[in-house]
Amino acid sequence: MAANQEQEKEQRRRLLDVASRFPLPSGCRFSYGTAGFRADGATMAPAVCRAGILAALRSVKLAGAAVGIVITASHNPVGDNGVKIADPDGGMMAQHWEPFADALANAPDPDALLQLVLQFVKDEGIPLGGHHTAQVLLGRDTRPTGEYLLDAALQGINAIVGAHAIDMGILTTPQLHWMVRNKNKGIKASESDYFTQLIDSFRRMLELVPKDKGGDELAKKLIVDGANGIGGVKLEQIKAELSGIDIIVRNSGKEGEGILNHMCGADFVQKERVTHHGFSPEDVGVRCASLDGDADRLVYFCVSSASENKVDLVDGDKILSLFALFIREQLDIINNSGSQVNKSLPARLGIVQTAYANGASTQFLKNLGLEVVFTPTGVKYLHKKALEYDIGIYFEANGHGTVVFSEEFLSQLDSLSNELSSETANGSAQYHAAMRLMAASQLINQAVGDALSGLLLVEAILQYKGWSFQNWCELYSDLPSRQLKVHTSGRDFLLVFTEDDGTTNFLLLLSFNYSFLLEGTLVTKIMELMSVCNAIS
């Protein structure tokens, strides 16, 4: 009993001490969303410290399972920074903890923070000060405030008795998520293991490309805009080991080459549709890809003219469509091959999009006979829905997305591959299709959207199909669309206008998590929107 009282006393002392060292800046208010906490880097230390407390409590709650913290502001300007938490499965922190995250980050003084933690621990049944320990994996990107904020996170973690922090180094955001997922699955989780998995599975994908495909040398050349962030740094480390593709990295993050996310990166090209800093007329006709600052977004583009700075863009919708086409094709080969072996692999394939998706992509996918469903915007909603399928594919137009495979499906795929390899069928189309799916499941980062793994899967599929950038562009033609933010009745609305066969349609999205969705033509009874309609007509 005395030992428990001493431990409880020590726990209270630590929380009061760390809160005193990182007082809340006057006038600041933090809000935890899909991007975690994000603000000017100079103001972020209190929020990052409290995120350390939060992550440690999350780990204790989950019986010591590893939880992750990544310090980044993704595609934001270099002066910003942020922090977000990865749950043990490598995904986003459970949504029902977000209100506590907000309250913790905004606790006005040490006593308020202590009482908040003690009450939350009681309500959640967290055995604080008991036998459960906590482990938190930490990563950060290359922002100048990152090292200082990493120390704030460490101090927050250490404020929880029994918590153990592991600094994984300077990483892309998806690497940290991958490491958390792997550590909790009991498999290798270092950065070198991540690189080995990407390189080996990409090599296997290329080995399974039909001999009459693969394209010429120009088709194997790829220029990658690294947004002067951590993704460019990591790609430079491994590009020499990626056989079958010639990668040139621009805006790689080298000193003096440019500023993080400034006139470069996936967010810039996806919104502006113009060439990045560091690109020139000499790049006309070459396939290019663009990452964002922490390498969790990916888009492709091609410089279309030497005389203009416009680009042809392939966004997340078309990346999703390419992945869906490939996976559907492999499943069809397995299940409809007509071979004597007659093996089958039942699988429910689901495509998950948000209302931001271009209508042409949705129609293309539905025309393939695929099941397409919609969620509110935000990766946490997309990922959760994708997990309901044997194979779930999701992407936002901004280039953030991935493919998830259920454990049951992967087990069936592994059994099928073993059966086919043990018979005379190991040279069959069925066997090769099964092996392609297996390699794809190992190449893609199933924890979260990952620009590096996504890029390699795109390149492998393009070589498998023998497609040029133009072939990919011509999958379908995007419908024209415009976005307009409207202030009305004290609320922010986002209107997305699209045109189809001359008929203008719109989506009306409320700002709070876009939980309300309304579709229809411009001829509606919603009087509040009349002024908006007149403004854009």
XYZ file of N, CA and C in Angstrom, residues 9-237:
687
model
N 2.180 9.456 -5.701
C 2.742 10.768 -5.381
C 3.767 11.176 -6.436
N 4.598 10.227 -6.837
C 5.611 10.494 -7.866
C 4.947 10.840 -9.198
N 3.855 10.139 -9.515
C 3.153 10.422 -10.757
C 2.593 11.847 -10.762
N 2.006 12.253 -9.682
C 1.475 13.614 -9.582
C 2.593 14.645 -9.714
N 3.713 14.379 -9.049
C 4.843 15.316 -9.096
C 5.345 15.490 -10.523
N 5.466 14.385 -11.255
C 5.982 14.449 -12.626
C 5.059 15.257 -13.540
N 3.758 15.028 -13.415
C 2.820 15.747 -14.274
C 2.824 17.244 -13.973
N 2.836 17.614 -12.710
C 2.886 19.026 -12.350
C 4.180 19.674 -12.816
N 5.276 18.930 -12.711
C 6.588 19.460 -13.091
C 6.671 19.715 -14.593
N 6.237 18.743 -15.398
C 6.362 18.906 -16.846
C 5.396 19.980 -17.350
N 4.219 20.081 -16.752
C 3.277 21.127 -17.165
C 3.818 22.512 -16.832
N 4.569 22.608 -15.742
C 5.177 23.886 -15.371
C 6.275 24.282 -16.348
N 6.989 23.291 -16.868
C 8.085 23.573 -17.808
C 7.576 23.989 -19.184
N 6.342 23.591 -19.523
C 5.785 23.918 -20.838
C 4.413 24.578 -20.677
N 4.403 25.822 -20.197
C 3.112 26.507 -20.007
C 2.449 26.800 -21.350
N 1.137 26.865 -21.338
C 0.363 27.134 -22.545
C 0.573 28.592 -22.963
N 0.966 28.851 -24.212
C 1.151 30.248 -24.660
C -0.158 31.016 -24.622
N -0.093 32.274 -24.279
C -1.282 33.112 -24.208
C -1.932 33.233 -25.581
N -3.234 33.019 -25.611
C -3.976 33.177 -26.858
C -3.966 31.978 -27.776
N -3.221 30.931 -27.426
C -3.150 29.732 -28.281
C -4.259 28.751 -27.909
N -4.817 28.141 -28.943
C -5.765 27.045 -28.704
C -5.500 25.978 -29.739
N -5.299 24.746 -29.275
C -4.963 23.630 -30.151
C -6.173 22.718 -30.333
N -6.283 22.156 -31.523
C -7.392 21.248 -31.831
C -6.845 20.025 -32.554
N -7.159 18.831 -32.059
C -6.642 17.590 -32.626
C -7.596 17.081 -33.701
N -7.080 16.938 -34.925
C -7.874 16.415 -36.023
C -7.107 15.343 -36.769
N -7.458 15.118 -38.036
C -6.768 14.114 -38.844
C -5.272 14.386 -38.898
N -4.908 15.673 -38.899
C -3.492 16.050 -38.962
C -2.858 16.164 -37.577
N -3.564 15.771 -36.523
C -3.046 15.930 -35.181
C -3.121 17.391 -34.756
N -2.148 17.845 -33.952
C -2.016 19.257 -33.618
C -1.063 19.887 -34.626
N -1.378 21.085 -35.089
C -0.526 21.731 -36.085
C -0.632 23.242 -35.925
N 0.526 23.933 -35.910
C 0.543 25.396 -35.756
C 1.953 25.891 -36.063
N 2.194 27.155 -35.806
C 3.544 27.707 -35.933
C 4.473 26.898 -35.024
N 5.595 26.463 -35.576
C 6.496 25.591 -34.823
C 6.978 26.181 -33.517
N 7.120 27.516 -33.464
C 7.618 28.172 -32.253
C 6.640 28.082 -31.098
N 5.364 27.803 -31.389
C 4.340 27.750 -30.337
C 3.961 26.320 -29.953
N 4.583 25.318 -30.574
C 4.074 23.950 -30.488
C 4.571 23.142 -29.301
N 5.590 23.605 -28.590
C 6.201 22.773 -27.540
C 5.196 22.296 -26.486
N 4.311 23.155 -25.938
C 3.351 22.657 -24.949
C 2.444 21.564 -25.510
N 1.953 21.753 -26.744
C 1.070 20.745 -27.350
C 1.817 19.442 -27.596
N 3.076 19.530 -28.012
C 3.856 18.318 -28.276
C 4.179 17.595 -26.971
N 4.521 18.340 -25.942
C 4.765 17.726 -24.634
C 3.522 16.980 -24.146
N 2.369 17.601 -24.283
C 1.125 16.991 -23.819
C 0.717 15.820 -24.714
N 1.113 15.890 -25.996
C 0.904 14.732 -26.868
C 1.759 13.550 -26.408
N 2.926 13.835 -25.837
C 3.742 12.773 -25.248
C 3.044 12.104 -24.087
N 2.420 12.916 -23.216
C 1.621 12.368 -22.108
C 0.490 11.510 -22.667
N -0.193 12.043 -23.670
C -1.332 11.360 -24.281
C -0.923 10.007 -24.858
N 0.184 9.987 -25.598
C 0.640 8.738 -26.226
C 1.009 7.699 -25.174
N 1.670 8.144 -24.108
C 2.040 7.209 -23.042
C 0.793 6.630 -22.369
N -0.204 7.471 -22.118
C -1.456 6.986 -21.533
C -2.159 6.010 -22.469
N -2.101 6.303 -23.763
C -2.728 5.409 -24.755
C -2.065 4.037 -24.714
N -0.743 4.015 -24.600
C -0.025 2.750 -24.532
C -0.352 1.981 -23.258
N -0.414 2.686 -22.118
C -0.779 2.028 -20.856
C -2.176 1.430 -20.956
N -3.106 2.206 -21.529
C -4.479 1.737 -21.707
C -4.521 0.441 -22.511
N -3.608 0.321 -23.503
C -3.591 -0.840 -24.393
C -2.546 -1.864 -23.961
N -2.365 -1.963 -22.640
C -1.526 -3.000 -22.025
C -0.088 -2.968 -22.519
N 0.433 -1.765 -22.763
C 1.835 -1.631 -23.121
C 2.140 -1.791 -24.594
N 1.116 -1.882 -25.439
C 1.356 -1.953 -26.890
C 2.054 -0.683 -27.341
N 2.919 -0.810 -28.342
C 3.658 0.348 -28.846
C 2.713 1.331 -29.530
N 2.907 2.601 -29.228
C 2.174 3.708 -29.834
C 3.230 4.614 -30.469
N 2.851 5.377 -31.485
C 3.822 6.223 -32.166
C 3.504 7.698 -32.076
N 4.551 8.514 -32.101
C 4.426 9.967 -32.218
C 5.295 10.408 -33.385
N 4.714 11.176 -34.307
C 5.507 11.745 -35.395
C 5.359 13.257 -35.349
N 6.494 13.947 -35.416
C 6.528 15.406 -35.350
C 6.723 15.936 -36.762
N 5.671 16.501 -37.314
C 5.680 16.982 -38.692
C 4.483 17.883 -38.915
N 4.586 18.744 -39.934
C 3.429 19.512 -40.390
C 3.167 19.211 -41.859
N 3.627 18.059 -42.325
C 3.291 17.524 -43.636
C 3.575 18.516 -44.761
N 2.526 18.974 -45.462
C 2.692 19.851 -46.619
C 2.649 21.330 -46.237
N 2.582 21.651 -44.945
C 2.567 23.044 -44.499
C 3.917 23.725 -44.715
N 3.957 25.061 -44.676
C 5.229 25.784 -44.806
C 6.237 25.376 -43.741
N 7.503 25.656 -44.025
C 8.595 25.178 -43.177
C 8.514 25.727 -41.757
N 7.911 26.899 -41.561
C 7.822 27.479 -40.224
C 6.819 26.798 -39.324
N 5.907 26.043 -39.900
C 4.919 25.311 -39.104
C 5.508 23.998 -38.603
N 4.860 23.445 -37.603
C 5.166 22.080 -37.193
C 3.928 21.490 -36.539
N 3.980 20.201 -36.245
C 2.815 19.537 -35.695
C 3.183 18.221 -35.060
N 2.193 17.551 -34.509
C 2.410 16.261 -33.874
C 1.142 15.435 -34.002
N 1.309 14.168 -34.324
C 0.158 13.269 -34.333
C 0.564 11.912 -33.799
N -0.438 11.149 -33.397
C -0.226 9.892 -32.683
C -0.718 8.727 -33.524
N 0.086 7.679 -33.584
C -0.275 6.453 -34.301
C -0.677 5.387 -33.297
N -1.813 4.756 -33.527
C -2.278 3.660 -32.681
C -1.483 2.377 -32.963
N -1.638 1.347 -32.142
C -0.847 0.121 -32.316
C -0.971 -0.558 -33.679
N -2.101 -0.365 -34.377
C -2.232 -0.972 -35.700
C -1.546 -0.150 -36.779
N -0.907 0.943 -36.397
C -0.237 1.818 -37.347
C -1.130 2.891 -37.920
N -2.431 2.858 -37.599
C -3.369 3.852 -38.090
C -3.433 5.058 -37.175
N -4.405 5.917 -37.452
C -4.581 7.122 -36.648
C -5.071 6.769 -35.239
N -4.809 7.656 -34.286
C -5.291 7.447 -32.929
C -6.816 7.334 -32.930
N -7.340 6.464 -32.094
C -8.782 6.253 -31.999
C -9.502 7.588 -31.817
N -10.553 7.780 -32.604
C -11.234 9.065 -32.652
C -11.840 9.466 -31.307
N -12.287 8.487 -30.513
C -12.949 8.850 -29.260
C -11.975 9.406 -28.218
N -10.666 9.363 -28.499
C -9.682 9.987 -27.607
C -9.409 11.439 -27.999
N -9.920 11.888 -29.126
C -9.613 13.239 -29.597
C -10.125 14.334 -28.656
N -11.337 14.215 -28.087
C -11.769 15.263 -27.140
C -10.830 15.398 -25.939
N -10.326 14.258 -25.448
C -9.362 14.330 -24.348
C -8.067 14.991 -24.813
N -7.642 14.690 -26.037
C -6.440 15.313 -26.597
C -6.594 16.825 -26.614
N -7.748 17.305 -27.061
C -8.007 18.749 -27.087
C -7.961 19.343 -25.676
N -8.654 18.687 -24.761
C -8.715 19.206 -23.386
C -7.326 19.223 -22.753
N -6.543 18.176 -22.983
C -5.197 18.094 -22.407
C -4.302 19.185 -22.959
N -4.342 19.371 -24.279
C -3.474 20.371 -24.911
C -3.816 21.788 -24.468
N -5.070 22.013 -24.060
C -5.512 23.360 -23.709
C -5.711 23.569 -22.212
N -5.277 22.602 -21.387
C -5.370 22.777 -19.930
C -4.593 24.035 -19.541
N -5.220 24.981 -18.871
C -4.614 26.306 -18.690
C -3.450 26.377 -17.710
N -3.347 25.409 -16.786
C -2.281 25.464 -15.786
C -1.978 24.045 -15.307
N -0.862 23.842 -14.578
C -0.472 22.501 -14.135
C -1.539 21.783 -13.312
N -2.198 22.481 -12.416
C -3.221 21.826 -11.590
C -4.384 21.336 -12.447
N -4.791 22.149 -13.407
C -5.889 21.753 -14.291
C -5.497 20.528 -15.113
N -4.248 20.515 -15.579
C -3.769 19.362 -16.349
C -3.762 18.098 -15.494
N -3.269 18.208 -14.268
C -3.223 17.050 -13.375
C -4.619 16.503 -13.115
N -5.563 17.365 -12.790
C -6.923 16.901 -12.496
C -7.577 16.278 -13.729
N -7.286 16.846 -14.877
C -7.826 16.311 -16.131
C -7.324 14.894 -16.380
N -6.008 14.694 -16.195
C -5.420 13.367 -16.396
C -5.981 12.371 -15.391
N -6.033 12.764 -14.131
C -6.518 11.847 -13.091
C -7.962 11.435 -13.339
N -8.801 12.379 -13.776
C -10.197 12.057 -14.047
C -10.321 11.145 -15.266
N -9.529 11.429 -16.307
C -9.586 10.617 -17.525
C -9.110 9.196 -17.250
N -8.037 9.084 -16.479
C -7.506 7.768 -16.105
C -8.567 6.957 -15.357
N -9.283 7.630 -14.478
C -10.347 6.959 -13.718
C -11.481 6.528 -14.644
N -11.911 7.440 -15.539
C -13.032 7.146 -16.433
C -12.705 6.019 -17.409
N -11.468 5.980 -17.884
C -11.055 4.995 -18.887
C -10.543 3.687 -18.272
N -10.398 3.672 -16.955
C -9.878 2.465 -16.300
C -8.429 2.199 -16.645
N -7.646 3.258 -16.769
C -6.222 3.107 -17.109
C -5.442 2.847 -15.823
N -4.689 1.745 -15.750
C -3.978 1.388 -14.519
C -2.708 2.206 -14.321
N -2.873 3.501 -14.139
C -1.725 4.383 -13.981
C -0.976 4.057 -12.693
N 0.344 3.917 -12.822
C 1.151 3.579 -11.664
C 1.132 2.106 -11.324
N 0.480 1.298 -12.150
C 0.423 -0.137 -11.899
C 1.568 -0.855 -12.576
N 1.322 -2.132 -12.943
C 2.388 -2.945 -13.525
C 2.529 -2.728 -15.025
N 1.514 -2.125 -15.660
C 1.592 -1.903 -17.098
C 2.572 -0.778 -17.409
N 3.466 -1.020 -18.338
C 4.370 0.021 -18.793
C 3.870 0.544 -20.132
N 4.515 1.582 -20.626
C 4.148 2.161 -21.915
C 5.391 2.247 -22.786
N 5.226 2.066 -24.110
C 6.330 2.271 -25.041
C 5.844 3.140 -26.193
N 6.604 4.170 -26.465
C 6.240 5.138 -27.496
C 7.395 5.295 -28.462
N 7.130 5.049 -29.749
C 8.124 5.240 -30.805
C 8.002 6.667 -31.333
N 9.149 7.335 -31.503
C 9.172 8.728 -31.914
C 9.878 8.900 -33.249
N 9.331 9.763 -34.102
C 9.992 10.124 -35.343
C 9.713 11.586 -35.652
N 10.572 12.192 -36.455
C 10.363 13.584 -36.858
C 10.881 13.789 -38.270
N 10.427 14.877 -38.900
C 10.932 15.175 -40.235
C 12.076 16.179 -40.128
N 12.386 16.867 -41.219
C 13.595 17.690 -41.277
C 13.378 19.146 -40.883
N 12.227 19.499 -40.372
C 11.965 20.898 -40.026
C 12.923 21.383 -38.928
N 13.315 22.660 -38.989
C 14.290 23.167 -38.018
C 13.818 23.121 -36.570
N 12.500 23.142 -36.343
C 11.988 23.072 -34.963
C 11.832 21.628 -34.482
N 12.130 20.651 -35.332
C 11.864 19.255 -34.999
C 12.636 18.741 -33.803
N 13.918 19.081 -33.713
C 14.741 18.545 -32.616
C 14.267 19.083 -31.270
N 13.962 20.367 -31.231
C 13.465 20.985 -30.003
C 12.138 20.361 -29.582
N 11.253 20.145 -30.541
C 9.946 19.566 -30.221
C 10.049 18.091 -29.846
N 11.037 17.399 -30.415
C 11.265 16.006 -30.020
C 11.575 15.924 -28.528
N 12.386 16.859 -28.035
C 12.712 16.875 -26.603
C 11.466 17.122 -25.768
N 10.574 18.013 -26.254
C 9.318 18.266 -25.532
C 8.473 16.996 -25.460
N 8.428 16.236 -26.567
C 7.666 14.980 -26.575
C 8.261 13.982 -25.599
N 9.591 13.889 -25.564
C 10.263 12.965 -24.643
C 9.933 13.307 -23.193
N 9.928 14.582 -22.873
C 9.617 14.988 -21.510
C 8.167 14.653 -21.152
N 7.275 14.794 -22.123
C 5.880 14.432 -21.877
C 5.721 12.942 -21.627
N 6.394 12.126 -22.436
C 6.328 10.665 -22.267
C 6.873 10.266 -20.903
N 8.010 10.844 -20.541
C 8.659 10.489 -19.271
C 7.881 10.972 -18.052
N 6.875 11.816 -18.277
C 6.032 12.264 -17.159
C 5.085 11.175 -16.682
N 4.947 10.116 -17.465
C 4.116 8.977 -17.054
C 5.023 7.887 -16.500
N 4.795 7.517 -15.274
C 5.642 6.519 -14.604
C 5.610 5.205 -15.383
N 6.797 4.683 -15.682
C 6.912 3.410 -16.385
C 6.946 3.533 -17.894
N 6.795 4.761 -18.429
C 6.794 4.931 -19.891
C 8.208 4.895 -20.436
N 8.340 4.343 -21.631
C 9.639 4.187 -22.274
C 9.557 4.745 -23.690
N 10.405 5.721 -24.002
C 10.418 6.336 -25.326
C 11.561 5.771 -26.158
N 11.294 5.536 -27.440
C 12.318 5.035 -28.362
C 12.387 5.999 -29.540
N 13.510 6.706 -29.661
C 13.686 7.658 -30.758
C 14.117 6.890 -32.002
N 13.248 6.857 -33.025
C 13.526 6.122 -34.252
C 14.258 6.971 -35.280
N 14.447 8.272 -34.982
C 15.239 9.117 -35.854
C 14.413 9.991 -36.778
N 15.079 10.538 -37.790
C 14.428 11.384 -38.785
C 13.808 10.475 -39.835
N 12.491 10.544 -39.962
C 11.743 9.578 -40.766
C 10.651 10.272 -41.570
N 10.160 9.586 -42.596
C 8.892 9.988 -43.191
C 7.783 9.598 -42.210
N 6.667 10.280 -42.291
C 5.526 9.910 -41.441
C 5.109 8.453 -41.654
N 4.988 7.974 -42.915
C 4.585 6.576 -43.114
C 5.575 5.559 -42.553
N 6.859 5.891 -42.534
C 7.825 4.975 -41.925
C 7.510 4.752 -40.455
N 7.206 5.830 -39.736
C 6.900 5.704 -38.313
C 5.652 4.860 -38.099
N 4.623 5.092 -38.905
C 3.396 4.291 -38.791
C 3.688 2.817 -39.074
N 4.494 2.553 -40.088
C 4.880 1.180 -40.456
C 5.624 0.506 -39.301
N 6.523 1.238 -38.666
C 7.306 0.687 -37.564
C 6.419 0.315 -36.375
N 5.455 1.184 -36.054
C 4.535 0.904 -34.949
C 3.743 -0.371 -35.245
N 3.212 -0.457 -36.455
C 2.421 -1.633 -36.846
C 3.251 -2.908 -36.755
N 4.450 -2.863 -37.311
C 5.299 -4.058 -37.311
C 5.718 -4.466 -35.908
N 6.064 -3.477 -35.080
C 6.519 -3.806 -33.722
C 5.428 -4.536 -32.956
N 4.183 -4.107 -33.152
C 3.073 -4.752 -32.440
C 2.674 -6.086 -33.051
N 3.116 -6.338 -34.277
C 2.895 -7.654 -34.891
C 4.060 -8.605 -34.585
N 5.064 -8.089 -33.873
C 6.192 -8.924 -33.482
C 7.159 -9.220 -34.612
N 7.207 -8.327 -35.623
C 8.141 -8.534 -36.731
C 9.101 -7.357 -36.816
N 10.145 -7.515 -37.627
C 11.216 -6.524 -37.703
C 10.653 -5.154 -38.054
N 11.175 -4.121 -37.363
C 10.543 -2.803 -37.487
C 11.543 -1.655 -37.596
N 12.785 -1.929 -38.003
C 13.755 -0.844 -38.136
C 13.640 -0.187 -39.508
N 14.323 0.935 -39.690
C 14.299 1.601 -40.990
C 14.924 0.725 -42.065
N 15.990 0.018 -41.741
C 16.609 -0.866 -42.731
C 15.655 -1.990 -43.135
N 14.828 -2.458 -42.189
C 13.812 -3.474 -42.518
C 12.762 -2.900 -43.469
N 12.385 -1.650 -43.240
C 11.434 -0.971 -44.129
C 11.994 -0.894 -45.546
N 13.232 -0.447 -45.662
C 13.845 -0.331 -46.980
C 13.974 -1.697 -47.661
N 14.379 -2.701 -46.897
C 14.537 -4.046 -47.459
C 13.213 -4.566 -48.004
N 12.133 -4.337 -47.255
C 10.820 -4.812 -47.697
C 10.407 -4.121 -49.001
N 10.622 -2.813 -49.092
C 10.272 -2.080 -50.308
C 11.098 -2.565 -51.502
N 12.393 -2.664 -51.309
C 13.292 -3.037 -52.414
C 13.018 -4.455 -52.891
N 12.872 -5.388 -51.960
C 12.663 -6.794 -52.335
C 11.313 -7.017 -53.010
N 10.258 -6.395 -52.467
C 8.930 -6.609 -53.059
C 8.815 -5.911 -54.412
N 9.471 -4.773 -54.581
C 9.493 -4.114 -55.893
C 10.222 -4.983 -56.919
N 11.325 -5.578 -56.506
C 12.067 -6.472 -57.403
C 11.200 -7.661 -57.813
N 10.456 -8.241 -56.860
C 9.587 -9.377 -57.187
C 8.484 -8.961 -58.160
N 7.956 -7.747 -57.971
C 6.931 -7.260 -58.890
C 7.475 -7.169 -60.311
N 8.683 -6.651 -60.460
C 9.266 -6.512 -61.796
C 9.619 -7.867 -62.402
N 10.010 -8.817 -61.571
C 10.307 -10.158 -62.078
C 9.065 -10.829 -62.660
N 7.882 -10.368 -62.228
C 6.618 -10.949 -62.687
C 5.995 -10.169 -63.846
N 6.740 -9.179 -64.357
C 6.272 -8.451 -65.539
C 6.414 -9.359 -66.757
N 5.367 -9.500 -67.579
C 5.473 -10.328 -68.788
C 6.643 -9.882 -69.658
N 7.272 -10.817 -70.324
C 8.483 -10.539 -71.091
C 8.252 -9.538 -72.214
N 7.026 -9.474 -72.732
C 6.747 -8.559 -73.840
C 6.335 -7.169 -73.360
N 6.403 -6.930 -72.033
C 6.036 -5.629 -71.477
C 7.276 -4.963 -70.891
N 7.060 -3.867 -70.210
C 8.160 -3.200 -69.505
C 8.550 -1.878 -70.125
N 8.275 -1.638 -71.410
C 8.546 -0.344 -72.020
C 10.001 -0.132 -72.370
N 10.286 1.027 -73.008
C 11.654 1.361 -73.395
C 12.347 2.101 -72.256
N 13.572 2.573 -72.524
C 14.349 3.216 -71.472
C 13.691 4.507 -70.979
N 13.051 5.276 -71.896
C 12.376 6.503 -71.467
C 11.257 6.189 -70.498
N 10.564 5.061 -70.737
C 9.466 4.666 -69.856
C 9.969 4.305 -68.458
N 11.250 3.972 -68.339
C 11.818 3.607 -67.040
C 12.437 4.804 -66.324
N 12.439 5.975 -66.978
C 12.980 7.180 -66.366
C 11.885 7.894 -65.588
N 12.180 8.262 -64.380
C 11.217 8.937 -63.517
C 11.911 10.069 -62.769
N 11.373 11.282 -62.890
C 11.874 12.419 -62.116
C 10.948 12.608 -60.920
N 11.516 12.654 -59.735
C 10.718 12.766 -58.515
C 11.027 14.078 -57.807
N 9.979 14.848 -57.562
C 10.075 16.070 -56.760
C 9.895 15.689 -55.296
N 10.959 15.861 -54.513
C 10.916 15.465 -53.104
C 10.405 16.528 -52.161
N 9.943 17.678 -52.689
C 9.374 18.771 -51.874
C 10.383 19.358 -50.893
N 11.690 19.096 -51.123
C 12.747 19.513 -50.191
C 12.484 18.998 -48.781
N 11.902 17.805 -48.728
C 11.554 17.217 -47.444
C 12.217 15.872 -47.236
N 11.740 15.147 -46.253
C 12.356 13.893 -45.841
C 12.187 12.783 -46.884
N 11.109 12.831 -47.684
C 10.902 11.804 -48.699
C 11.992 11.793 -49.744
N 12.427 12.997 -50.169
C 13.520 13.084 -51.126
C 14.808 12.529 -50.562
N 15.055 12.803 -49.284
C 16.255 12.286 -48.613
C 16.261 10.761 -48.617
N 15.125 10.154 -48.251
C 15.038 8.695 -48.166
C 15.131 8.049 -49.544
N 14.514 8.677 -50.553
C 14.564 8.111 -51.897
C 15.985 8.129 -52.443
N 16.728 9.173 -52.143
C 18.136 9.227 -52.548
C 18.931 8.065 -51.943
N 18.545 7.658 -50.731
C 19.264 6.580 -50.047
C 19.087 5.228 -50.741
